[in-house]
mmCIF file of C-alpha atoms and ligand atoms in Angstrom:
data_model
loop_
_atom_site.group_PDB
_atom_site.id
_atom_site.type_symbol
_atom_site.label_atom_id
_atom_site.label_comp_id
_atom_site.label_asym_id
_atom_site.label_seq_id
_atom_site.Cartn_x
_atom_site.Cartn_y
_atom_site.Cartn_z
ATOM 1 C CA MET A 1 233.167 160.765 220.372
ATOM 2 C CA PHE A 2 234.874 159.575 217.178
ATOM 3 C CA ARG A 3 236.418 156.147 217.043
ATOM 4 C CA ASN A 4 240.157 156.164 216.760
ATOM 5 C CA PHE A 5 240.772 152.822 215.212
ATOM 6 C CA LYS A 6 243.868 150.827 214.697
ATOM 7 C CA LEU A 7 245.026 149.799 211.226
ATOM 8 C CA ILE A 8 247.347 147.048 210.046
ATOM 9 C CA SER A 9 250.918 148.326 210.135
ATOM 10 C CA HIS A 10 252.315 146.420 207.141
ATOM 11 C CA VAL A 11 250.734 145.257 203.898
ATOM 12 C CA VAL A 12 252.403 143.568 200.950
ATOM 13 C CA PHE A 13 250.392 143.051 197.761
ATOM 14 C CA GLY A 14 251.173 141.350 194.469
ATOM 15 C CA ARG A 15 251.249 138.087 192.570
ATOM 16 C CA GLY A 16 253.995 135.946 194.052
ATOM 17 C CA CYS A 17 254.603 138.104 197.140
ATOM 18 C CA PHE A 18 254.085 135.051 199.368
ATOM 19 C CA ALA A 19 257.701 134.193 198.452
ATOM 20 C CA GLN A 20 258.789 137.171 200.580
ATOM 21 C CA LEU A 21 257.356 135.687 203.757
ATOM 22 C CA ASP A 22 260.698 134.363 205.031
ATOM 23 C CA ASP A 23 262.287 137.815 204.696
ATOM 24 C CA ILE A 24 259.304 139.493 206.322
ATOM 25 C CA LEU A 25 259.495 137.132 209.286
ATOM 26 C CA ALA A 26 263.292 137.162 209.557
ATOM 27 C CA VAL A 27 263.235 140.577 211.251
ATOM 28 C CA ARG A 28 260.544 139.341 213.659
ATOM 29 C CA ARG A 29 262.609 136.397 214.834
ATOM 30 C CA ARG A 30 264.008 138.498 217.657
ATOM 31 C CA THR A 31 264.219 136.215 220.625
ATOM 32 C CA PRO A 32 267.027 133.631 220.600
ATOM 33 C CA GLY A 33 265.504 130.148 220.769
ATOM 34 C CA SER A 34 262.058 131.426 219.958
ATOM 35 C CA PHE A 35 259.865 130.182 217.143
ATOM 36 C CA ILE A 36 257.039 131.030 214.787
ATOM 37 C CA VAL A 37 253.638 129.329 214.721
ATOM 38 C CA PHE A 38 252.085 128.831 211.280
ATOM 39 C CA ILE A 39 248.399 127.954 211.278
ATOM 40 C CA LEU A 40 247.482 126.550 207.882
ATOM 41 C CA ASP A 41 244.058 125.600 206.537
ATOM 42 C CA HIS A 42 244.051 121.787 206.435
ATOM 43 C CA VAL A 43 242.941 121.939 202.799
ATOM 44 C CA PHE A 44 246.618 122.657 202.017
ATOM 45 C CA SER A 45 248.076 119.719 203.946
ATOM 46 C CA GLY A 46 250.437 117.885 201.594
ATOM 47 C CA LYS A 47 249.971 120.569 198.909
ATOM 48 C CA THR A 48 252.550 122.860 197.292
ATOM 49 C CA LEU A 49 251.622 125.846 199.435
ATOM 50 C CA GLU A 50 252.495 123.885 202.567
ATOM 51 C CA SER A 51 255.966 123.140 201.223
ATOM 52 C CA ARG A 52 256.495 126.847 200.439
ATOM 53 C CA ILE A 53 255.966 127.960 204.044
ATOM 54 C CA PRO A 54 259.306 129.127 205.466
ATOM 55 C CA VAL A 55 259.300 126.798 208.461
ATOM 56 C CA ARG A 56 262.604 126.885 210.340
ATOM 57 C CA ASP A 57 263.930 124.616 213.082
ATOM 58 C CA GLY A 58 261.760 124.855 216.181
ATOM 59 C CA ASP A 59 258.789 126.431 214.378
ATOM 60 C CA MET A 60 255.314 124.918 214.598
ATOM 61 C CA LEU A 61 253.055 124.187 211.645
ATOM 62 C CA ILE A 62 249.508 123.551 212.850
ATOM 63 C CA PRO A 63 246.907 122.333 210.343
ATOM 64 C CA ALA A 64 243.563 123.982 211.077
ATOM 65 C CA ASP A 65 240.366 122.044 210.619
ATOM 66 C CA THR A 66 237.920 124.431 208.955
ATOM 67 C CA ARG A 67 234.943 122.106 208.597
ATOM 68 C CA ASP A 68 233.362 124.067 211.434
ATOM 69 C CA GLU A 69 233.796 127.798 211.860
ATOM 70 C CA PRO A 70 236.249 128.632 214.670
ATOM 71 C CA LYS A 71 235.097 127.835 218.166
ATOM 72 C CA THR A 72 236.489 129.274 221.391
ATOM 73 C CA ARG A 73 237.243 125.696 222.481
ATOM 74 C CA TYR A 74 239.366 125.115 219.380
ATOM 75 C CA VAL A 75 241.322 128.316 220.075
ATOM 76 C CA ASP A 76 241.940 127.180 223.669
ATOM 77 C CA GLU A 77 243.223 123.823 222.396
ATOM 78 C CA MET A 78 245.620 125.469 219.957
ATOM 79 C CA VAL A 79 246.917 127.812 222.641
ATOM 80 C CA ALA A 80 247.548 124.802 224.900
ATOM 81 C CA GLN A 81 249.376 123.092 222.035
ATOM 82 C CA VAL A 82 251.669 126.115 221.554
ATOM 83 C CA LYS A 83 252.327 126.405 225.288
ATOM 84 C CA ALA A 84 253.176 122.692 225.438
ATOM 85 C CA HIS A 85 255.664 123.196 222.602
ATOM 86 C CA SER A 86 257.738 125.728 224.548
ATOM 87 C CA ASP A 87 257.810 127.698 227.784
ATOM 88 C CA ALA A 88 258.655 130.793 225.756
ATOM 89 C CA LEU A 89 256.171 132.800 223.745
ATOM 90 C CA PRO A 90 256.494 132.491 219.976
ATOM 91 C CA ASP A 91 257.846 135.462 218.016
ATOM 92 C CA GLY A 92 254.832 135.306 215.714
ATOM 93 C CA VAL A 93 251.581 133.592 214.812
ATOM 94 C CA ILE A 94 250.798 133.435 211.091
ATOM 95 C CA GLY A 95 247.400 132.412 209.728
ATOM 96 C CA ILE A 96 247.249 131.120 206.151
ATOM 97 C CA GLY A 97 243.740 130.433 204.882
ATOM 98 C CA GLY A 98 240.311 132.021 204.608
ATOM 99 C CA GLY A 99 238.439 134.002 207.262
ATOM 100 C CA SER A 100 238.348 130.990 209.574
ATOM 101 C CA VAL A 101 242.106 130.524 209.723
ATOM 102 C CA MET A 102 242.852 134.237 209.870
ATOM 103 C CA ASP A 103 240.481 134.494 212.818
ATOM 104 C CA LEU A 104 242.100 131.497 214.504
ATOM 105 C CA ALA A 105 245.528 133.093 214.142
ATOM 106 C CA LYS A 106 244.274 136.366 215.589
ATOM 107 C CA ALA A 107 242.631 134.597 218.517
ATOM 108 C CA VAL A 108 245.631 132.374 219.287
ATOM 109 C CA SER A 109 247.978 135.375 219.244
ATOM 110 C CA LEU A 110 245.690 137.179 221.717
ATOM 111 C CA MET A 111 245.147 134.230 224.006
ATOM 112 C CA LEU A 112 248.871 133.496 224.340
ATOM 113 C CA THR A 113 249.196 136.725 226.339
ATOM 114 C CA ASN A 114 245.793 136.917 228.034
ATOM 115 C CA PRO A 115 244.723 134.436 230.720
ATOM 116 C CA GLY A 116 241.631 132.234 230.629
ATOM 117 C CA SER A 117 239.510 131.025 227.747
ATOM 118 C CA ALA A 118 238.834 132.811 224.465
ATOM 119 C CA ALA A 119 235.159 132.714 225.478
ATOM 120 C CA ASP A 120 235.926 135.185 228.301
ATOM 121 C CA TYR A 121 236.822 137.860 225.768
ATOM 122 C CA GLN A 122 233.935 137.647 223.286
ATOM 123 C CA GLY A 123 232.716 141.210 223.200
ATOM 124 C CA TRP A 124 234.215 144.666 222.853
ATOM 125 C CA ASP A 125 237.585 145.733 224.255
ATOM 126 C CA LEU A 126 237.859 143.078 226.941
ATOM 127 C CA ILE A 127 241.432 142.140 225.987
ATOM 128 C CA ARG A 128 243.999 143.623 228.399
ATOM 129 C CA ASN A 129 247.410 142.615 227.055
ATOM 130 C CA PRO A 130 248.873 143.111 223.569
ATOM 131 C CA ALA A 131 248.931 140.000 221.392
ATOM 132 C CA VAL A 132 251.975 138.212 220.050
ATOM 133 C CA TYR A 133 252.991 139.601 216.604
ATOM 134 C CA HIS A 134 250.532 138.145 214.111
ATOM 135 C CA ALA A 135 250.150 138.104 210.352
ATOM 136 C CA GLY A 136 247.311 137.083 208.047
ATOM 137 C CA ILE A 137 247.670 135.555 204.608
ATOM 138 C CA PRO A 138 244.321 135.131 202.840
ATOM 139 C CA THR A 139 243.825 132.191 200.466
ATOM 140 C CA LEU A 140 240.158 133.078 200.047
ATOM 141 C CA SER A 141 238.850 136.639 199.789
ATOM 142 C CA GLY A 142 235.712 138.396 200.884
ATOM 143 C CA THR A 143 235.363 138.384 204.653
ATOM 144 C CA GLY A 144 237.631 141.367 205.242
ATOM 145 C CA ALA A 145 239.065 139.449 208.216
ATOM 146 C CA GLU A 146 242.484 140.520 206.958
ATOM 147 C CA VAL A 147 241.775 144.135 207.986
ATOM 148 C CA SER A 148 239.201 143.923 210.754
ATOM 149 C CA ARG A 149 239.637 144.444 214.510
ATOM 150 C CA THR A 150 237.704 141.298 215.333
ATOM 151 C CA THR A 151 238.060 137.543 215.367
ATOM 152 C CA VAL A 152 234.644 135.940 215.079
ATOM 153 C CA LEU A 153 234.260 132.932 217.360
ATOM 154 C CA THR A 154 231.473 130.611 218.364
ATOM 155 C CA GLY A 155 231.493 130.106 222.114
ATOM 156 C CA PRO A 156 229.298 128.083 224.427
ATOM 157 C CA GLN A 157 226.709 130.865 224.589
ATOM 158 C CA LYS A 158 227.145 133.041 221.557
ATOM 159 C CA LYS A 159 228.738 133.708 218.222
ATOM 160 C CA LEU A 160 230.563 136.955 218.811
ATOM 161 C CA GLY A 161 233.937 138.397 217.994
ATOM 162 C CA ILE A 162 236.836 139.336 220.212
ATOM 163 C CA ASN A 163 236.864 142.986 219.173
ATOM 164 C CA SER A 164 239.926 144.963 220.193
ATOM 165 C CA ASP A 165 242.747 147.074 218.831
ATOM 166 C CA TYR A 166 245.101 144.227 219.703
ATOM 167 C CA THR A 167 243.178 141.904 217.379
ATOM 168 C CA VAL A 168 244.293 143.757 214.236
ATOM 169 C CA PHE A 169 247.042 142.006 212.253
ATOM 170 C CA ASP A 170 250.546 143.486 212.309
ATOM 171 C CA GLN A 171 251.096 142.317 208.764
ATOM 172 C CA VAL A 172 249.033 141.028 205.875
ATOM 173 C CA VAL A 173 250.369 139.330 202.784
ATOM 174 C CA LEU A 174 247.995 139.749 199.851
ATOM 175 C CA ASP A 175 249.054 137.396 197.073
ATOM 176 C CA PRO A 176 246.236 136.870 194.532
ATOM 177 C CA GLU A 177 247.948 133.688 193.296
ATOM 178 C CA LEU A 178 246.865 132.002 196.516
ATOM 179 C CA LEU A 179 243.206 132.194 195.479
ATOM 180 C CA ALA A 180 243.743 129.990 192.450
ATOM 181 C CA GLY A 181 242.378 126.710 193.813
ATOM 182 C CA VAL A 182 239.264 127.918 195.622
ATOM 183 C CA PRO A 183 236.172 125.899 194.597
ATOM 184 C CA ALA A 184 233.798 128.086 192.537
ATOM 185 C CA ASP A 185 230.854 127.941 194.940
ATOM 186 C CA GLN A 186 233.019 128.803 197.946
ATOM 187 C CA ARG A 187 234.606 131.676 196.035
ATOM 188 C CA PHE A 188 231.131 132.971 195.286
ATOM 189 C CA TYR A 189 229.799 132.684 198.865
ATOM 190 C CA THR A 190 232.815 134.394 200.412
ATOM 191 C CA GLY A 191 232.873 136.974 197.611
ATOM 192 C CA MET A 192 229.225 137.732 198.352
ATOM 193 C CA ASP A 193 230.155 138.320 201.979
ATOM 194 C CA CYS A 194 232.149 141.254 200.643
ATOM 195 C CA TYR A 195 229.361 142.382 198.321
ATOM 196 C CA ILE A 196 226.899 142.320 201.234
ATOM 197 C CA HIS A 197 229.343 144.233 203.472
ATOM 198 C CA CYS A 198 229.261 146.984 200.846
ATOM 199 C CA ILE A 199 225.481 147.041 200.430
ATOM 200 C CA GLU A 200 224.878 147.039 204.180
ATOM 201 C CA SER A 201 227.493 149.679 204.832
ATOM 202 C CA LEU A 202 226.427 151.956 201.969
ATOM 203 C CA GLN A 203 222.747 151.746 202.855
ATOM 204 C CA GLY A 204 223.271 152.030 206.584
ATOM 205 C CA THR A 205 222.472 155.009 208.770
ATOM 206 C CA TYR A 206 226.047 154.979 210.139
ATOM 207 C CA LEU A 207 227.440 155.841 206.715
ATOM 208 C CA ASN A 208 230.052 158.583 206.500
ATOM 209 C CA ALA A 209 232.488 159.715 203.803
ATOM 210 C CA PHE A 210 235.219 157.387 205.124
ATOM 211 C CA SER A 211 233.073 154.250 204.867
ATOM 212 C CA GLN A 212 231.464 155.393 201.671
ATOM 213 C CA SER A 213 234.787 155.922 199.918
ATOM 214 C CA TYR A 214 235.954 152.397 200.661
ATOM 215 C CA GLY A 215 232.487 150.866 200.209
ATOM 216 C CA GLU A 216 231.903 152.356 196.778
ATOM 217 C CA LYS A 217 235.274 151.233 195.480
ATOM 218 C CA SER A 218 234.766 147.754 196.882
ATOM 219 C CA LEU A 219 231.305 147.527 195.333
ATOM 220 C CA GLU A 220 232.683 148.598 191.958
ATOM 221 C CA LEU A 221 235.331 145.867 192.191
ATOM 222 C CA CYS A 222 232.721 143.254 193.208
ATOM 223 C CA ARG A 223 230.695 144.159 190.124
ATOM 224 C CA GLU A 224 233.736 143.768 187.876
ATOM 225 C CA VAL A 225 234.573 140.427 189.459
ATOM 226 C CA PHE A 226 231.093 138.910 189.552
ATOM 227 C CA LEU A 227 229.295 140.507 186.612
ATOM 228 C CA SER A 228 231.958 140.652 183.932
ATOM 229 C CA ASP A 229 234.788 138.470 182.706
ATOM 230 C CA ILE A 230 238.141 140.015 183.538
ATOM 231 C CA PRO A 231 241.579 138.439 183.573
ATOM 232 C CA ASP A 232 242.719 139.830 186.922
ATOM 233 C CA ALA A 233 239.569 138.943 188.854
ATOM 234 C CA ASP A 234 241.443 137.458 191.824
ATOM 235 C CA ASP A 235 243.588 140.578 192.244
ATOM 236 C CA LYS A 236 240.442 142.689 192.264
ATOM 237 C CA LEU A 237 238.553 140.361 194.577
ATOM 238 C CA MET A 238 241.413 140.565 197.054
ATOM 239 C CA MET A 239 241.274 144.359 197.022
ATOM 240 C CA ALA A 240 237.464 144.356 197.161
ATOM 241 C CA SER A 241 237.658 142.298 200.348
ATOM 242 C CA TYR A 242 240.216 144.664 201.866
ATOM 243 C CA PHE A 243 238.214 147.775 200.976
ATOM 244 C CA GLY A 244 234.926 146.189 202.061
ATOM 245 C CA GLY A 245 236.521 145.444 205.434
ATOM 246 C CA MET A 246 237.741 149.038 205.677
ATOM 247 C CA SER A 247 234.266 150.296 204.868
ATOM 248 C CA ILE A 248 232.552 148.405 207.691
ATOM 249 C CA ALA A 249 235.358 149.272 210.107
ATOM 250 C CA TYR A 250 233.923 152.768 210.349
ATOM 251 C CA SER A 251 230.263 151.891 209.803
ATOM 252 C CA GLN A 252 228.513 148.578 210.410
ATOM 253 C CA VAL A 253 226.838 145.693 208.642
ATOM 254 C CA GLY A 254 223.057 145.245 208.761
ATOM 255 C CA VAL A 255 220.011 143.008 208.568
ATOM 256 C CA CYS A 256 221.603 140.226 206.542
ATOM 257 C CA HIS A 257 224.539 139.779 208.896
ATOM 258 C CA ALA A 258 222.311 139.818 211.974
ATOM 259 C CA LEU A 259 220.156 137.029 210.520
ATOM 260 C CA SER A 260 223.147 135.130 209.200
ATOM 261 C CA TYR A 261 224.703 134.963 212.689
ATOM 262 C CA GLY A 262 221.546 133.233 213.933
ATOM 263 C CA LEU A 263 221.656 130.760 211.039
ATOM 264 C CA SER A 264 225.277 129.884 211.768
ATOM 265 C CA PHE A 265 224.760 129.538 215.498
ATOM 266 C CA VAL A 266 221.842 127.124 215.242
ATOM 267 C CA LEU A 267 222.445 125.377 211.904
ATOM 268 C CA GLY A 268 226.242 125.580 211.778
ATOM 269 C CA LEU A 269 225.899 127.263 208.390
ATOM 270 C CA HIS A 270 229.135 128.995 207.362
ATOM 271 C CA HIS A 271 229.199 132.773 207.205
ATOM 272 C CA GLY A 272 229.373 133.267 203.433
ATOM 273 C CA ILE A 273 226.633 130.827 202.512
ATOM 274 C CA GLY A 274 224.557 131.936 205.515
ATOM 275 C CA ASN A 275 224.688 135.502 204.230
ATOM 276 C CA CYS A 276 223.628 134.386 200.763
ATOM 277 C CA VAL A 277 220.711 132.363 202.166
ATOM 278 C CA ALA A 278 219.496 135.319 204.223
ATOM 279 C CA PHE A 279 220.143 138.039 201.654
ATOM 280 C CA ASP A 280 217.927 136.387 199.051
ATOM 281 C CA TYR A 281 214.923 137.096 201.339
ATOM 282 C CA LEU A 282 215.747 140.714 202.105
ATOM 283 C CA GLU A 283 214.330 142.506 199.122
ATOM 284 C CA GLU A 284 212.233 144.734 201.370
ATOM 285 C CA PHE A 285 215.390 146.107 203.001
ATOM 286 C CA TYR A 286 217.876 146.048 200.112
ATOM 287 C CA PRO A 287 215.800 145.959 196.880
ATOM 288 C CA GLU A 288 218.523 146.937 194.406
ATOM 289 C CA GLY A 289 221.217 144.905 196.135
ATOM 290 C CA VAL A 290 219.129 141.732 196.180
ATOM 291 C CA LYS A 291 218.297 142.105 192.486
ATOM 292 C CA GLU A 292 221.936 142.509 191.561
ATOM 293 C CA PHE A 293 222.915 139.616 193.843
ATOM 294 C CA ARG A 294 220.479 137.367 191.963
ATOM 295 C CA ARG A 295 222.068 138.384 188.662
ATOM 296 C CA MET A 296 225.449 137.435 190.099
ATOM 297 C CA MET A 297 224.071 134.090 191.274
ATOM 298 C CA GLU A 298 222.688 133.411 187.834
ATOM 299 C CA LYS A 299 225.924 134.313 186.095
ATOM 300 C CA HIS A 300 227.847 131.993 188.385
ATOM 301 C CA ASN A 301 225.278 129.193 188.278
ATOM 302 C CA VAL A 302 224.864 129.147 192.013
ATOM 303 C CA SER A 303 221.763 127.727 193.622
ATOM 304 C CA LEU A 304 221.148 128.153 197.313
ATOM 305 C CA PRO A 305 219.897 125.571 199.782
ATOM 306 C CA ARG A 306 216.234 126.111 200.668
ATOM 307 C CA ASN A 307 213.870 125.188 203.495
ATOM 308 C CA LEU A 308 216.613 125.117 206.068
ATOM 309 C CA VAL A 309 214.508 126.538 208.854
ATOM 310 C CA ALA A 310 211.202 124.846 208.079
ATOM 311 C CA GLY A 311 211.982 121.703 210.076
ATOM 312 C CA LEU A 312 213.243 123.473 213.185
ATOM 313 C CA GLY A 313 211.497 123.334 216.530
ATOM 314 C CA ASP A 314 210.257 126.357 218.417
ATOM 315 C CA GLU A 315 213.195 126.381 220.802
ATOM 316 C CA GLU A 316 215.761 126.485 217.985
ATOM 317 C CA LEU A 317 213.860 129.244 216.248
ATOM 318 C CA GLU A 318 213.814 131.214 219.489
ATOM 319 C CA THR A 319 217.568 130.777 219.935
ATOM 320 C CA MET A 320 218.146 131.916 216.365
ATOM 321 C CA THR A 321 216.033 134.991 217.021
ATOM 322 C CA ASP A 322 217.925 135.733 220.251
ATOM 323 C CA VAL A 323 221.286 135.537 218.480
ATOM 324 C CA ALA A 324 220.094 137.921 215.773
ATOM 325 C CA LEU A 325 218.447 140.391 218.148
ATOM 326 C CA VAL A 326 221.466 140.766 220.394
ATOM 327 C CA LEU A 327 223.320 142.457 217.520
ATOM 328 C CA GLU A 328 221.758 145.835 218.202
ATOM 329 C CA PRO A 329 224.286 148.031 216.361
ATOM 330 C CA LEU A 330 223.592 146.083 213.169
ATOM 331 C CA TRP A 331 219.856 146.724 213.419
ATOM 332 C CA GLU A 332 220.393 150.339 214.320
ATOM 333 C CA ASN A 333 222.732 150.839 211.387
ATOM 334 C CA ALA A 334 220.254 149.233 209.021
ATOM 335 C CA LEU A 335 217.052 150.822 210.247
ATOM 336 C CA GLY A 336 217.900 153.822 212.373
ATOM 337 C CA LYS A 337 217.468 154.626 216.054
ATOM 338 C CA ASP A 338 213.833 153.508 216.083
ATOM 339 C CA TRP A 339 214.623 150.060 214.714
ATOM 340 C CA LYS A 340 212.770 148.355 217.549
ATOM 341 C CA GLN A 341 209.536 149.643 216.099
ATOM 342 C CA ILE A 342 210.276 147.907 212.807
ATOM 343 C CA ILE A 343 211.975 144.762 213.963
ATOM 344 C CA THR A 344 210.148 142.613 216.469
ATOM 345 C CA ARG A 345 210.737 139.000 217.467
ATOM 346 C CA GLU A 346 207.764 138.063 215.301
ATOM 347 C CA LYS A 347 209.229 139.841 212.284
ATOM 348 C CA ILE A 348 212.543 138.019 212.693
ATOM 349 C CA ARG A 349 210.806 134.657 213.091
ATOM 350 C CA GLU A 350 208.758 135.339 210.023
ATOM 351 C CA LEU A 351 211.885 136.141 207.981
ATOM 352 C CA TYR A 352 213.643 133.013 209.237
ATOM 353 C CA GLN A 353 210.658 130.823 208.478
ATOM 354 C CA ARG A 354 210.911 131.738 204.816
ATOM 355 C CA MET A 355 214.533 130.517 204.625
HETATM 356 P P1 LIG B 401 236.643 129.672 205.469
HETATM 357 O O1 LIG B 401 237.906 130.247 205.924
HETATM 358 O O2 LIG B 401 235.739 129.068 206.481
HETATM 359 O O3 LIG B 401 236.963 128.598 204.328
HETATM 360 C C1 LIG B 401 235.908 127.971 203.613
HETATM 361 C C2 LIG B 401 236.416 126.760 202.879
HETATM 362 O O4 LIG B 401 237.307 127.142 201.842
HETATM 363 C C3 LIG B 401 237.197 125.811 203.760
HETATM 364 O O5 LIG B 401 236.782 124.500 203.477
HETATM 365 C C4 LIG B 401 238.636 126.013 203.329
HETATM 366 O O6 LIG B 401 239.384 124.845 203.505
HETATM 367 C C5 LIG B 401 238.487 126.367 201.882
HETATM 368 N N1 LIG B 401 239.582 127.129 201.301
HETATM 369 C C6 LIG B 401 240.137 128.298 201.740
HETATM 370 N N2 LIG B 401 241.072 128.725 200.883
HETATM 371 C C7 LIG B 401 241.138 127.820 199.871
HETATM 372 C C8 LIG B 401 241.920 127.714 198.678
HETATM 373 N N3 LIG B 401 242.796 128.657 198.307
HETATM 374 N N4 LIG B 401 241.731 126.633 197.908
HETATM 375 C C9 LIG B 401 240.808 125.696 198.216
HETATM 376 N N5 LIG B 401 240.024 125.746 199.322
HETATM 377 C C10 LIG B 401 240.189 126.809 200.131
HETATM 378 O O7 LIG B 401 235.768 130.730 204.638
HETATM 379 P P2 LIG B 401 235.656 132.300 204.679
HETATM 380 O O8 LIG B 401 234.363 132.608 204.064
HETATM 381 O O9 LIG B 401 236.877 132.966 204.158
HETATM 382 O O10 LIG B 401 235.628 132.637 206.225
HETATM 383 C C11 LIG B 401 234.484 132.439 207.020
HETATM 384 C C12 LIG B 401 234.857 132.721 208.447
HETATM 385 O O11 LIG B 401 235.283 134.073 208.568
HETATM 386 C C13 LIG B 401 233.698 132.559 209.397
HETATM 387 O O12 LIG B 401 234.126 131.903 210.562
HETATM 388 C C14 LIG B 401 233.269 133.969 209.690
HETATM 389 O O13 LIG B 401 232.648 134.112 210.959
HETATM 390 C C15 LIG B 401 234.590 134.684 209.638
HETATM 391 N N6 LIG B 401 234.495 136.119 209.367
HETATM 392 C C16 LIG B 401 235.342 136.922 210.036
HETATM 393 C C17 LIG B 401 235.332 138.286 209.831
HETATM 394 C C18 LIG B 401 236.266 139.152 210.601
HETATM 395 O O14 LIG B 401 236.231 140.369 210.435
HETATM 396 N N7 LIG B 401 237.114 138.632 211.430
HETATM 397 C C19 LIG B 401 234.457 138.847 208.916
HETATM 398 C C20 LIG B 401 233.593 138.004 208.221
HETATM 399 C C21 LIG B 401 233.635 136.630 208.452
HETATM 400 ZN ZN1 LIG B 402 230.488 139.247 206.666
#
């Protein structure tokens, strides 16, 4: 059975295209008395970007705290805040920020039309009702959250996405100018998320011509961005992220992502940096990729935190291992159908203990 997956219906790309947001939303403001919810990374509070958001009377502008990656509890709180604002549903939910804020916007738009807590829907195709119209506007590129059919959330028991066709954005606004202020280390970590998506997709057993086409182009763009000096690096990084996301949509990520999920769950390490920490120890799985990644690190003067796992107790290490092992499709993509013969609990512990 081939997957028949949903794509974003509208994409606008170009330097300055953020200025079109009011026009784009004008046609979505369909219900008299309704409103739009803008979820904005708190890093922009009081900044120029905030003042450029086309907020009209009755709209909500919610600053999103991104110190922690999105939690199901935080989504539930935001949904309650929107419901308290009006008895009517909003005409749209717009997320402006990195992967965290885009995921929050996706989750809030889903949970406005589906009962219960976001934690009830962590998994695959558990969502029953279509979401409110939702748009994503990246200010940081690499995760591919702008194109994916998931919103990655940390719940009480697990870090797992709400994967569904309804999760996919209706619109994305790709304006490379919005990447201008990203701190260099953060830009690198999130950019490497994209690079690792490509390596894991291209070396995976799930690879097919669809994923390969997007993955190879994305990898080429990552190399231009991180190994050479080019004037339009942000434009290319934005497209690398988009293509990297498209590549894994029809394949899967691999060993690095499985381990990185465990690191985030137990240590609260963010996705991009967690991937970098894990990837540096995965030469046996991705020899060429790890070598190239180290060259990129060197060029960008990035040093990674070390000995993060050394001080952990047995229970935490076990939890980390559980979180990683649950991600079976990732292991199968990386190592084939017989992955359980290669990857044991002991092997995972041993890898973690080096980090
Ligand atoms: P992020 O959204 O967590 O942001 C990281 C930091 O960068 C934050 O402090 C933020 O305030 C800051 N920032 C963002 N844009 C900025 C800008 N223009 N200028 C200055 N600072 C800026 O980072 P991320 O790496 O984009 O996203 C990570 C999240 O995405 C994780 O929660 C991860 O699980 C999720 N993710 C989702 C998918 C998906 O398909 N849905 C895929 C991969 C990762
Ligand atoms: Zn990733």
